[in-house]
PDB file of N, CA and C in Angstrom:
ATOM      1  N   UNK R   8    -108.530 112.950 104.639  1.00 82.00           N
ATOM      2  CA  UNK R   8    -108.212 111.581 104.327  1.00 82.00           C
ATOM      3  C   UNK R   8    -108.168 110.801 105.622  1.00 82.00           C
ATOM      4  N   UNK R   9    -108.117 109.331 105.466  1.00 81.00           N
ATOM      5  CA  UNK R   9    -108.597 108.726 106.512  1.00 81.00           C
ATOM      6  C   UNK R   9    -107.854 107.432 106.456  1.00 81.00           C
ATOM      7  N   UNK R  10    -106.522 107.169 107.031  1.00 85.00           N
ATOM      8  CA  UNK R  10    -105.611 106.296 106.910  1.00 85.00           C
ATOM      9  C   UNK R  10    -105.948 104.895 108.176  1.00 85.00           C
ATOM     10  N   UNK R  11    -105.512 103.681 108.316  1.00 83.00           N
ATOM     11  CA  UNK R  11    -106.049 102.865 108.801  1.00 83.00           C
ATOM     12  C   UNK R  11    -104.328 102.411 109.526  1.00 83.00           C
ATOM     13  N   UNK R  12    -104.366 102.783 110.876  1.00 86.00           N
ATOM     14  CA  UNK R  12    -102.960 102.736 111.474  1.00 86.00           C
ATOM     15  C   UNK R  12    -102.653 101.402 112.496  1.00 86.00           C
ATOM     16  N   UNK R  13    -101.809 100.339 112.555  1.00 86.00           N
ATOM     17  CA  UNK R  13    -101.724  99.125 112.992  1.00 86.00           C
ATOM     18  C   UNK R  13    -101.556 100.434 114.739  1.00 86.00           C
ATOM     19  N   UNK R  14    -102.005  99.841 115.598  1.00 90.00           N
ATOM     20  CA  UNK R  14    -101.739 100.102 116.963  1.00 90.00           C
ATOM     21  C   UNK R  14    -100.511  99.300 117.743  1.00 90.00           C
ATOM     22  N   UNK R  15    -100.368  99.841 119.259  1.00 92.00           N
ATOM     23  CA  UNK R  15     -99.460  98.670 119.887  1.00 92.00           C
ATOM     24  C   UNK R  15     -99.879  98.050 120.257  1.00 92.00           C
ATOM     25  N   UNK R  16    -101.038  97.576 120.507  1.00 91.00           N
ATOM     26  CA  UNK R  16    -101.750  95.997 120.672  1.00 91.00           C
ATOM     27  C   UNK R  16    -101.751  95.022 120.049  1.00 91.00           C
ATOM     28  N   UNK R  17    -101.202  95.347 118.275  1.00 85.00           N
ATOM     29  CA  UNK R  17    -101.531  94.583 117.413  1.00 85.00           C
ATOM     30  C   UNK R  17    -103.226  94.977 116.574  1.00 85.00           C
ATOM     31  N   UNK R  18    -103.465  95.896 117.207  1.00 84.00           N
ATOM     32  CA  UNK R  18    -105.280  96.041 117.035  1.00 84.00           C
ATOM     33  C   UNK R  18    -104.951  97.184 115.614  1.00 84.00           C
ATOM     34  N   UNK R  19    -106.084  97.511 115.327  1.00 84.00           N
ATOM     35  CA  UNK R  19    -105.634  98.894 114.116  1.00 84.00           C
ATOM     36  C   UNK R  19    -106.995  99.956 114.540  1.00 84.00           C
ATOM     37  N   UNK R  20    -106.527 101.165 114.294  1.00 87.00           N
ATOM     38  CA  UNK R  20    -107.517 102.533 114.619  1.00 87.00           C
ATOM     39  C   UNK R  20    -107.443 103.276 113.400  1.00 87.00           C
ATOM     40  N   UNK R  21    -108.249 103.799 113.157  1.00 87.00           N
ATOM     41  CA  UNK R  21    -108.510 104.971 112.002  1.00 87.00           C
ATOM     42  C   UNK R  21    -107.917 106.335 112.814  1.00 87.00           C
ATOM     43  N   UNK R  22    -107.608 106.997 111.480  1.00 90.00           N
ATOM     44  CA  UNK R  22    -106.657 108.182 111.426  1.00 90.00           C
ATOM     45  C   UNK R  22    -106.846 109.408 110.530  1.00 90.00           C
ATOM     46  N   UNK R  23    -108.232 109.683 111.026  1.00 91.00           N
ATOM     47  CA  UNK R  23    -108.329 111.061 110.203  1.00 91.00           C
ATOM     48  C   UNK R  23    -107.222 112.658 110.062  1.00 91.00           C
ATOM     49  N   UNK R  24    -106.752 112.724 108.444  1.00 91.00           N
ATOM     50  CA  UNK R  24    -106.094 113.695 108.543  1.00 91.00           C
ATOM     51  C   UNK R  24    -106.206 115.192 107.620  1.00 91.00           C
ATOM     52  N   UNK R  25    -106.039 116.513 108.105  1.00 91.00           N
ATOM     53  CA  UNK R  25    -106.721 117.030 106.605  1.00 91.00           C
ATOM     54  C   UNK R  25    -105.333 117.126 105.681  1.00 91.00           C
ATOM     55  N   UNK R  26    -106.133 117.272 104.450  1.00 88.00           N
ATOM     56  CA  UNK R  26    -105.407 117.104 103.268  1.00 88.00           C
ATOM     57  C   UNK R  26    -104.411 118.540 103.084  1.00 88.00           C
ATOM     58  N   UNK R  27    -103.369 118.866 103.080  1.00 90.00           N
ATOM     59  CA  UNK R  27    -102.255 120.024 103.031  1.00 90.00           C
ATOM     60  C   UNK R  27    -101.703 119.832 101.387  1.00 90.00           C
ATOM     61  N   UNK R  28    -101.742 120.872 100.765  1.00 92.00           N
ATOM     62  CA  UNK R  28    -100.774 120.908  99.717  1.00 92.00           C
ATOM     63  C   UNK R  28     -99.377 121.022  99.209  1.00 92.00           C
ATOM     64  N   UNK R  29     -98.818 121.296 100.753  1.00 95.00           N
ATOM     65  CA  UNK R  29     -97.468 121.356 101.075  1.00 95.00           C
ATOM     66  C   UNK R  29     -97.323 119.826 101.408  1.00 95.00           C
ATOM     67  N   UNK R  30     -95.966 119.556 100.882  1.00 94.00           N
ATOM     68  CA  UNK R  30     -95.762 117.997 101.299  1.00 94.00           C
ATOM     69  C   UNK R  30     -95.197 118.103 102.997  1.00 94.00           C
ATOM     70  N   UNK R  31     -94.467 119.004 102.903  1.00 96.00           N
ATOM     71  CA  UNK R  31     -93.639 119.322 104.048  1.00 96.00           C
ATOM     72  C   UNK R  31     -94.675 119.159 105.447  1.00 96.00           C
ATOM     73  N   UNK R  32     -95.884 119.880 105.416  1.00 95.00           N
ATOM     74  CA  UNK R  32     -96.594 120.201 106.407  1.00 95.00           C
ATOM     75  C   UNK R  32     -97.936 119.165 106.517  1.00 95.00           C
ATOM     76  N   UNK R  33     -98.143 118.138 105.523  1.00 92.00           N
ATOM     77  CA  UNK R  33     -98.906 117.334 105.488  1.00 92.00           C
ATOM     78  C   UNK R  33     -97.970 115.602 105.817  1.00 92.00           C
ATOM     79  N   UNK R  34     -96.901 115.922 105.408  1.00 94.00           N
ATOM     80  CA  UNK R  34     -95.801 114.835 106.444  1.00 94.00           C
ATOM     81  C   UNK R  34     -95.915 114.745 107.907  1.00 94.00           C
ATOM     82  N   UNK R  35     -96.017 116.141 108.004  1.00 96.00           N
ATOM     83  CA  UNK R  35     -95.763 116.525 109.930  1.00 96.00           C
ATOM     84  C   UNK R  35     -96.587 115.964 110.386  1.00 96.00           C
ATOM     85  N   UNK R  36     -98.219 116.561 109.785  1.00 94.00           N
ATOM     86  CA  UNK R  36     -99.247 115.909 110.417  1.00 94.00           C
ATOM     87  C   UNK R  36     -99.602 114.449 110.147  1.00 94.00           C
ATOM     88  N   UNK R  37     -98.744 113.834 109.355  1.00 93.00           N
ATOM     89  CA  UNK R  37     -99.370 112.728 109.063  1.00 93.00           C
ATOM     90  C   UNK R  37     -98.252 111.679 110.062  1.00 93.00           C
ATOM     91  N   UNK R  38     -97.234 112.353 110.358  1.00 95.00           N
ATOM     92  CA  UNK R  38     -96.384 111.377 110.789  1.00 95.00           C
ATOM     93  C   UNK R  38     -97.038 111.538 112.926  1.00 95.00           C
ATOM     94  N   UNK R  39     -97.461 113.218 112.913  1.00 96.00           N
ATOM     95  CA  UNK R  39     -98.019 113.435 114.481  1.00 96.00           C
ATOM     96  C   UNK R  39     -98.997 112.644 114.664  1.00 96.00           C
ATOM     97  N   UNK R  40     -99.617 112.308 113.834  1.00 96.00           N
ATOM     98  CA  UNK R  40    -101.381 111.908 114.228  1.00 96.00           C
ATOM     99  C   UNK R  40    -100.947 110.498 114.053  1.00 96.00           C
ATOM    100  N   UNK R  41    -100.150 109.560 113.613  1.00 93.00           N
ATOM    101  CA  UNK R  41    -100.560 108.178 113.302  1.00 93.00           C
ATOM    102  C   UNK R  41    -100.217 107.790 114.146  1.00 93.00           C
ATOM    103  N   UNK R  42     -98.840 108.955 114.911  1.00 95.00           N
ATOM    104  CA  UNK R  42     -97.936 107.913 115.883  1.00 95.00           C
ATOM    105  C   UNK R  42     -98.961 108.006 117.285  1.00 95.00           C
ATOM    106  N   UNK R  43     -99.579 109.237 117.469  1.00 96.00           N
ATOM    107  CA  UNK R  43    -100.699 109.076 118.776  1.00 96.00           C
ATOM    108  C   UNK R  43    -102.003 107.986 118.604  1.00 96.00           C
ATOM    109  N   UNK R  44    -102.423 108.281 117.336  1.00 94.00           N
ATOM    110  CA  UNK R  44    -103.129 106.615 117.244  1.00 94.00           C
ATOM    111  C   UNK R  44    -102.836 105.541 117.490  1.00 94.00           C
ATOM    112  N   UNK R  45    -101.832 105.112 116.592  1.00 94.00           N
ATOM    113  CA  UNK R  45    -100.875 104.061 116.973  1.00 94.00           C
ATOM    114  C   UNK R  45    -100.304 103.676 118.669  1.00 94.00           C
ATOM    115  N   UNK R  46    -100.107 104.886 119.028  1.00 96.00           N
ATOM    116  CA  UNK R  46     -99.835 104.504 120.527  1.00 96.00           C
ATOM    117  C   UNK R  46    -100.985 104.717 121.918  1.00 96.00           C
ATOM    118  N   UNK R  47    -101.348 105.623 121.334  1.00 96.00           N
ATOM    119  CA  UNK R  47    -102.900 105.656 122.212  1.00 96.00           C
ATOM    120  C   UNK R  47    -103.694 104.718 121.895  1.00 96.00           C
ATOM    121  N   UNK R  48    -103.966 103.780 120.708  1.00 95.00           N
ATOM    122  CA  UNK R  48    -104.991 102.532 120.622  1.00 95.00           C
ATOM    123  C   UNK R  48    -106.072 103.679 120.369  1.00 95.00           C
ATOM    124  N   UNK R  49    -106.234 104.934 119.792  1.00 93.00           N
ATOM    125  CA  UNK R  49    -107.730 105.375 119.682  1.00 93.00           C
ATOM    126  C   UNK R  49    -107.602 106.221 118.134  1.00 93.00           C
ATOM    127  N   UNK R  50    -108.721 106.251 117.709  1.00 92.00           N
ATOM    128  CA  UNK R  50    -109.509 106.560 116.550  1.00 92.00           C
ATOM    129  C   UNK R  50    -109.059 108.458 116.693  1.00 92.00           C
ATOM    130  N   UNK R  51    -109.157 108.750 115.601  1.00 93.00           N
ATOM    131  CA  UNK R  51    -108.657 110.399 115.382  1.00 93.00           C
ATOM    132  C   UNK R  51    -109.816 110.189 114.144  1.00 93.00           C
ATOM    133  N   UNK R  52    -111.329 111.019 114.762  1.00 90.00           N
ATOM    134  CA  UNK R  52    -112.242 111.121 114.035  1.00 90.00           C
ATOM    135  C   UNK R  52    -112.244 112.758 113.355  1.00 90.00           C
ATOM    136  N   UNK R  53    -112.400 112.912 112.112  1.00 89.00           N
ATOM    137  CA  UNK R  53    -112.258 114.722 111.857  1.00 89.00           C
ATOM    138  C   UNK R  53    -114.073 114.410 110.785  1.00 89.00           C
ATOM    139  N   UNK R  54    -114.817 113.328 110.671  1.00 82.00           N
ATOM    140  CA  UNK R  54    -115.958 113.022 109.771  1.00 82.00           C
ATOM    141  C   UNK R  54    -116.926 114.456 110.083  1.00 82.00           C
ATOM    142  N   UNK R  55    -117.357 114.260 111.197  1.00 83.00           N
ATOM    143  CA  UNK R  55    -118.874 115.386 111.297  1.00 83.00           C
ATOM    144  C   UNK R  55    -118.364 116.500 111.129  1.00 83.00           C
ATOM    145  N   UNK R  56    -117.220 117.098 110.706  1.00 86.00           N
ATOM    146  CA  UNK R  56    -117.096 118.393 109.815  1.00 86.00           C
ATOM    147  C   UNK R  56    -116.425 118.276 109.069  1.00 86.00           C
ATOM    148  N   UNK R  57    -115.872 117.323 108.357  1.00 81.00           N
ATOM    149  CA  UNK R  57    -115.130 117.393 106.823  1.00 81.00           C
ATOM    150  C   UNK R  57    -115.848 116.028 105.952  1.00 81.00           C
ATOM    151  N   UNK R  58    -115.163 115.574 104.884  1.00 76.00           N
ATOM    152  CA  UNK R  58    -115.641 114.651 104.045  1.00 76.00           C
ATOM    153  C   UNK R  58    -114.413 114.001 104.208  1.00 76.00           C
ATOM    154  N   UNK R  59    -114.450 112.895 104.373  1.00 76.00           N
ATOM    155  CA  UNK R  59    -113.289 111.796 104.750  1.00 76.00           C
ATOM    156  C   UNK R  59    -113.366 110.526 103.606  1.00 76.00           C
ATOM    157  N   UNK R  60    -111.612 110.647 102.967  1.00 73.00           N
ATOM    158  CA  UNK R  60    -111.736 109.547 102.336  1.00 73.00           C
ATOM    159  C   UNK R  60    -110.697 108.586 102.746  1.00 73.00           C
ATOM    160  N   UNK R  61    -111.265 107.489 102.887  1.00 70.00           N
ATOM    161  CA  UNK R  61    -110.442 106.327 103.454  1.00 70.00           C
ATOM    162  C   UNK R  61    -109.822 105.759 102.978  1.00 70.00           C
ATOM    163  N   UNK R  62    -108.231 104.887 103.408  1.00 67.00           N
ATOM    164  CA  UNK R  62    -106.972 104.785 102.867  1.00 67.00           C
ATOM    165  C   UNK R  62    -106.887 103.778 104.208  1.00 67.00           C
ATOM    166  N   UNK R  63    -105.532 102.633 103.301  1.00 62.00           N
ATOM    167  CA  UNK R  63    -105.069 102.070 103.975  1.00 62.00           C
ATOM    168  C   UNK R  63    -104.239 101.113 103.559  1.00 62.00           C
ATOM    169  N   UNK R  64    -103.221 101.398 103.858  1.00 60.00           N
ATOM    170  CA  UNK R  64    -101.645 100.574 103.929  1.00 60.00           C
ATOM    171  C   UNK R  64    -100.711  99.920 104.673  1.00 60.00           C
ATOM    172  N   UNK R  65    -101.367  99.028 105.101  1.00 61.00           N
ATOM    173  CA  UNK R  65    -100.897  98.399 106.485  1.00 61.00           C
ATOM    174  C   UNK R  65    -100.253  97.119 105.655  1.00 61.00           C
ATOM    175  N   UNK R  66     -98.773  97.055 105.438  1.00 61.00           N
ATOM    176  CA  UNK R  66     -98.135  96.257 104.514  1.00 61.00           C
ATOM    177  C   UNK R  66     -98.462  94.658 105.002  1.00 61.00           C
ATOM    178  N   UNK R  67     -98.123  94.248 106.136  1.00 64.00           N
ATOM    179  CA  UNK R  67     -97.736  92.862 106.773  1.00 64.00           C
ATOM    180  C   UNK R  67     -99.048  92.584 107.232  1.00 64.00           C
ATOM    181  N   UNK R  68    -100.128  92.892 106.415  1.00 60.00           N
ATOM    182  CA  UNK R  68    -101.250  91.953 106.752  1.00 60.00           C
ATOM    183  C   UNK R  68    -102.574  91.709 105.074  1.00 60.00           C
ATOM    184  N   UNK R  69    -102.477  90.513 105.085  1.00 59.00           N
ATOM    185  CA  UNK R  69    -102.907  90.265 104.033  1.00 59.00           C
ATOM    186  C   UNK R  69    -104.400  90.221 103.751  1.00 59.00           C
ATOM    187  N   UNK R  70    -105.077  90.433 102.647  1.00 57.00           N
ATOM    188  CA  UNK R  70    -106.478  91.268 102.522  1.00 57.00           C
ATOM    189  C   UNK R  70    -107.350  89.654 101.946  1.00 57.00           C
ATOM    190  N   UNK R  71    -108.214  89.201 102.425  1.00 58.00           N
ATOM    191  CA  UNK R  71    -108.633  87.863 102.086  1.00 58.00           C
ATOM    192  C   UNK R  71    -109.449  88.211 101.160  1.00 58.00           C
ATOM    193  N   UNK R  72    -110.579  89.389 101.345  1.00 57.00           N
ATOM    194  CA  UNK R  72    -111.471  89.829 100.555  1.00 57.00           C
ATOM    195  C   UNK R  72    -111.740  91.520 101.382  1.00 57.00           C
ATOM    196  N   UNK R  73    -112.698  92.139 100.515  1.00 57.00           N
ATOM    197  CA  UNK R  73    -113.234  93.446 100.754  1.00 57.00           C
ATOM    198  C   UNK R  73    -114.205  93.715 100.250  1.00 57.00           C
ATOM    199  N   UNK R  74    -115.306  92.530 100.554  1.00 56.00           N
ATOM    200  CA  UNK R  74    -116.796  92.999 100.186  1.00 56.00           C
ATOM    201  C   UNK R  74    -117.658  93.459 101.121  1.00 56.00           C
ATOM    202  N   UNK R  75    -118.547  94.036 101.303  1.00 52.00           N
ATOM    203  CA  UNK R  75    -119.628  94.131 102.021  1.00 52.00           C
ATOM    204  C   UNK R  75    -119.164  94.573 103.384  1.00 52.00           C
ATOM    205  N   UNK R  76    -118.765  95.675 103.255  1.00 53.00           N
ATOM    206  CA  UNK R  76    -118.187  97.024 103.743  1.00 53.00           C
ATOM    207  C   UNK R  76    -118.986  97.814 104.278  1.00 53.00           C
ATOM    208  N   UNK R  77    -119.179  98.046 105.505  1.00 54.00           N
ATOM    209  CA  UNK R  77    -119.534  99.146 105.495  1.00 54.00           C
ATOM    210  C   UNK R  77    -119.067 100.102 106.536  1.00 54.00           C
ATOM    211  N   UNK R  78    -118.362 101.226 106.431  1.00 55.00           N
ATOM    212  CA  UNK R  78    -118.074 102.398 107.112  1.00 55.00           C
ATOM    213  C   UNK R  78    -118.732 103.246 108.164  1.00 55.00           C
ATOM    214  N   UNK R  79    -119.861 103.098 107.998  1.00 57.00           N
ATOM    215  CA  UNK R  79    -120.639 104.232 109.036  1.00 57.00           C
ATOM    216  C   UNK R  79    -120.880 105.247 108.288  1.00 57.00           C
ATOM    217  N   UNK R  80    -120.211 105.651 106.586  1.00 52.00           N
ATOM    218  CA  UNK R  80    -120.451 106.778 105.823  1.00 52.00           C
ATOM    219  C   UNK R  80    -120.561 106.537 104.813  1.00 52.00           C
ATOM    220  N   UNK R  81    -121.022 107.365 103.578  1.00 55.00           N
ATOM    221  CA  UNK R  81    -121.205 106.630 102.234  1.00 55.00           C
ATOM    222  C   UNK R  81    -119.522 107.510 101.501  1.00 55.00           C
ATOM    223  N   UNK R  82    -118.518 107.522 102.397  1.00 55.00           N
ATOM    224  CA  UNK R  82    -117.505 108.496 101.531  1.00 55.00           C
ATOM    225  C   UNK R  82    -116.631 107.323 100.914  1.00 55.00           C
ATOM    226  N   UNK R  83    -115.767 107.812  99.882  1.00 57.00           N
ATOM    227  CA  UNK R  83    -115.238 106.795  99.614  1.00 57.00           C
ATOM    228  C   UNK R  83    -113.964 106.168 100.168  1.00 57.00           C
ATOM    229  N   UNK R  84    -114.135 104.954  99.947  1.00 59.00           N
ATOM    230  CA  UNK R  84    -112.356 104.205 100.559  1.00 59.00           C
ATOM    231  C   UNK R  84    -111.821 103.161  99.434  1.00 59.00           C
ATOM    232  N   UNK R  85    -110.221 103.298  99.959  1.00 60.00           N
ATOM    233  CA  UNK R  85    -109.664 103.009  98.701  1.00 60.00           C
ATOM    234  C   UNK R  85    -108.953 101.845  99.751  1.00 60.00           C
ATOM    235  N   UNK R  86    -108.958 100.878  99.208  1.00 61.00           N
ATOM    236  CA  UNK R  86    -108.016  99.631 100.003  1.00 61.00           C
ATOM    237  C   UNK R  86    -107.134  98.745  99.220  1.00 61.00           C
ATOM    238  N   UNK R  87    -105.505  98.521  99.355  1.00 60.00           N
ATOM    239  CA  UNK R  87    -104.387  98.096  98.307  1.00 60.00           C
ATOM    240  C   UNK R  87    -103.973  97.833  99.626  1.00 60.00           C
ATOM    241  N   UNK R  88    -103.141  96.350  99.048  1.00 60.00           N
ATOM    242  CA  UNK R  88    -102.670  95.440  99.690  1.00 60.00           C
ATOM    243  C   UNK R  88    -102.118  94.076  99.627  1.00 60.00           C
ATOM    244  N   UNK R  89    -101.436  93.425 100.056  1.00 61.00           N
ATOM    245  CA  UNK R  89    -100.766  92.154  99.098  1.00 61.00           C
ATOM    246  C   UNK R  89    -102.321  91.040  99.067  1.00 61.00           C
ATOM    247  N   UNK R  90    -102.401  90.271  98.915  1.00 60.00           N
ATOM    248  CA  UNK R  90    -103.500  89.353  98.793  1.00 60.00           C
ATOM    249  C   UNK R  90    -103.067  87.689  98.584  1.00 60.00           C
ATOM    250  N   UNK R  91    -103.637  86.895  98.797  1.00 61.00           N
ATOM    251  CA  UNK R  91    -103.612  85.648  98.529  1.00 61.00           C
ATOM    252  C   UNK R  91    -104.657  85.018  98.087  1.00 61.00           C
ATOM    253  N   UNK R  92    -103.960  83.379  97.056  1.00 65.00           N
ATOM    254  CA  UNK R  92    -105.033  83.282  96.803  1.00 65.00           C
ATOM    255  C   UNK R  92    -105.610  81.887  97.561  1.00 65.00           C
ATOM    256  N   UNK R  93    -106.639  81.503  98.110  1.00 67.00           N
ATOM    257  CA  UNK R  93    -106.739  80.366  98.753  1.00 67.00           C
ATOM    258  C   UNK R  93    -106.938  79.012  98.004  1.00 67.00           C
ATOM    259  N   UNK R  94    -107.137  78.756  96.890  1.00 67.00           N
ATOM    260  CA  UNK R  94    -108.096  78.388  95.851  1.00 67.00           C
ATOM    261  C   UNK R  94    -106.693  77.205  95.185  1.00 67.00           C
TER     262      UNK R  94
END
């Protein structure tokens, strides 16, 4: 899975993580890997040997639209988020 992590710049990096069936041990890694993204400002790529699906929950920023996308991969991504309407 492939989570989308706000950085300390204000900037955001992708966060590839593998999927654990233990909650316990898929917490660990999910809480190790976002916080080195997040603070390193860099991308945690795991794509050219797994299948990555993309996620993202970055609460305090609002989604205007999400068309015409494109990833660099044809895997899938899932994007939820508050929205507004301009209209």
């Amino acid at each position: 899975m492939a989570t989308i992590v706000k950085n300390r710049d204000g900037g955001v990096n992708s966060c590839d993580l593998m999927f654990s069936d233990d909650l316990d041990t898929f917490n660990h890694e999910y809480l190790t890997h976002t916080v080195e993204a997040a603070k390193g400002c860099t991308d945690r790529d795991l794509s050219d040997e797994n299948m990555v699906i993309g996620t993202s929950a970055i609460v305090d920023t609002e989604i205007e639209g999400a068309v015409g996308m494109y990833s660099g991969f044809n895997n899938p991504f899932l994007i939820w988020g508050r929205y507004f309407d301009i209209m």
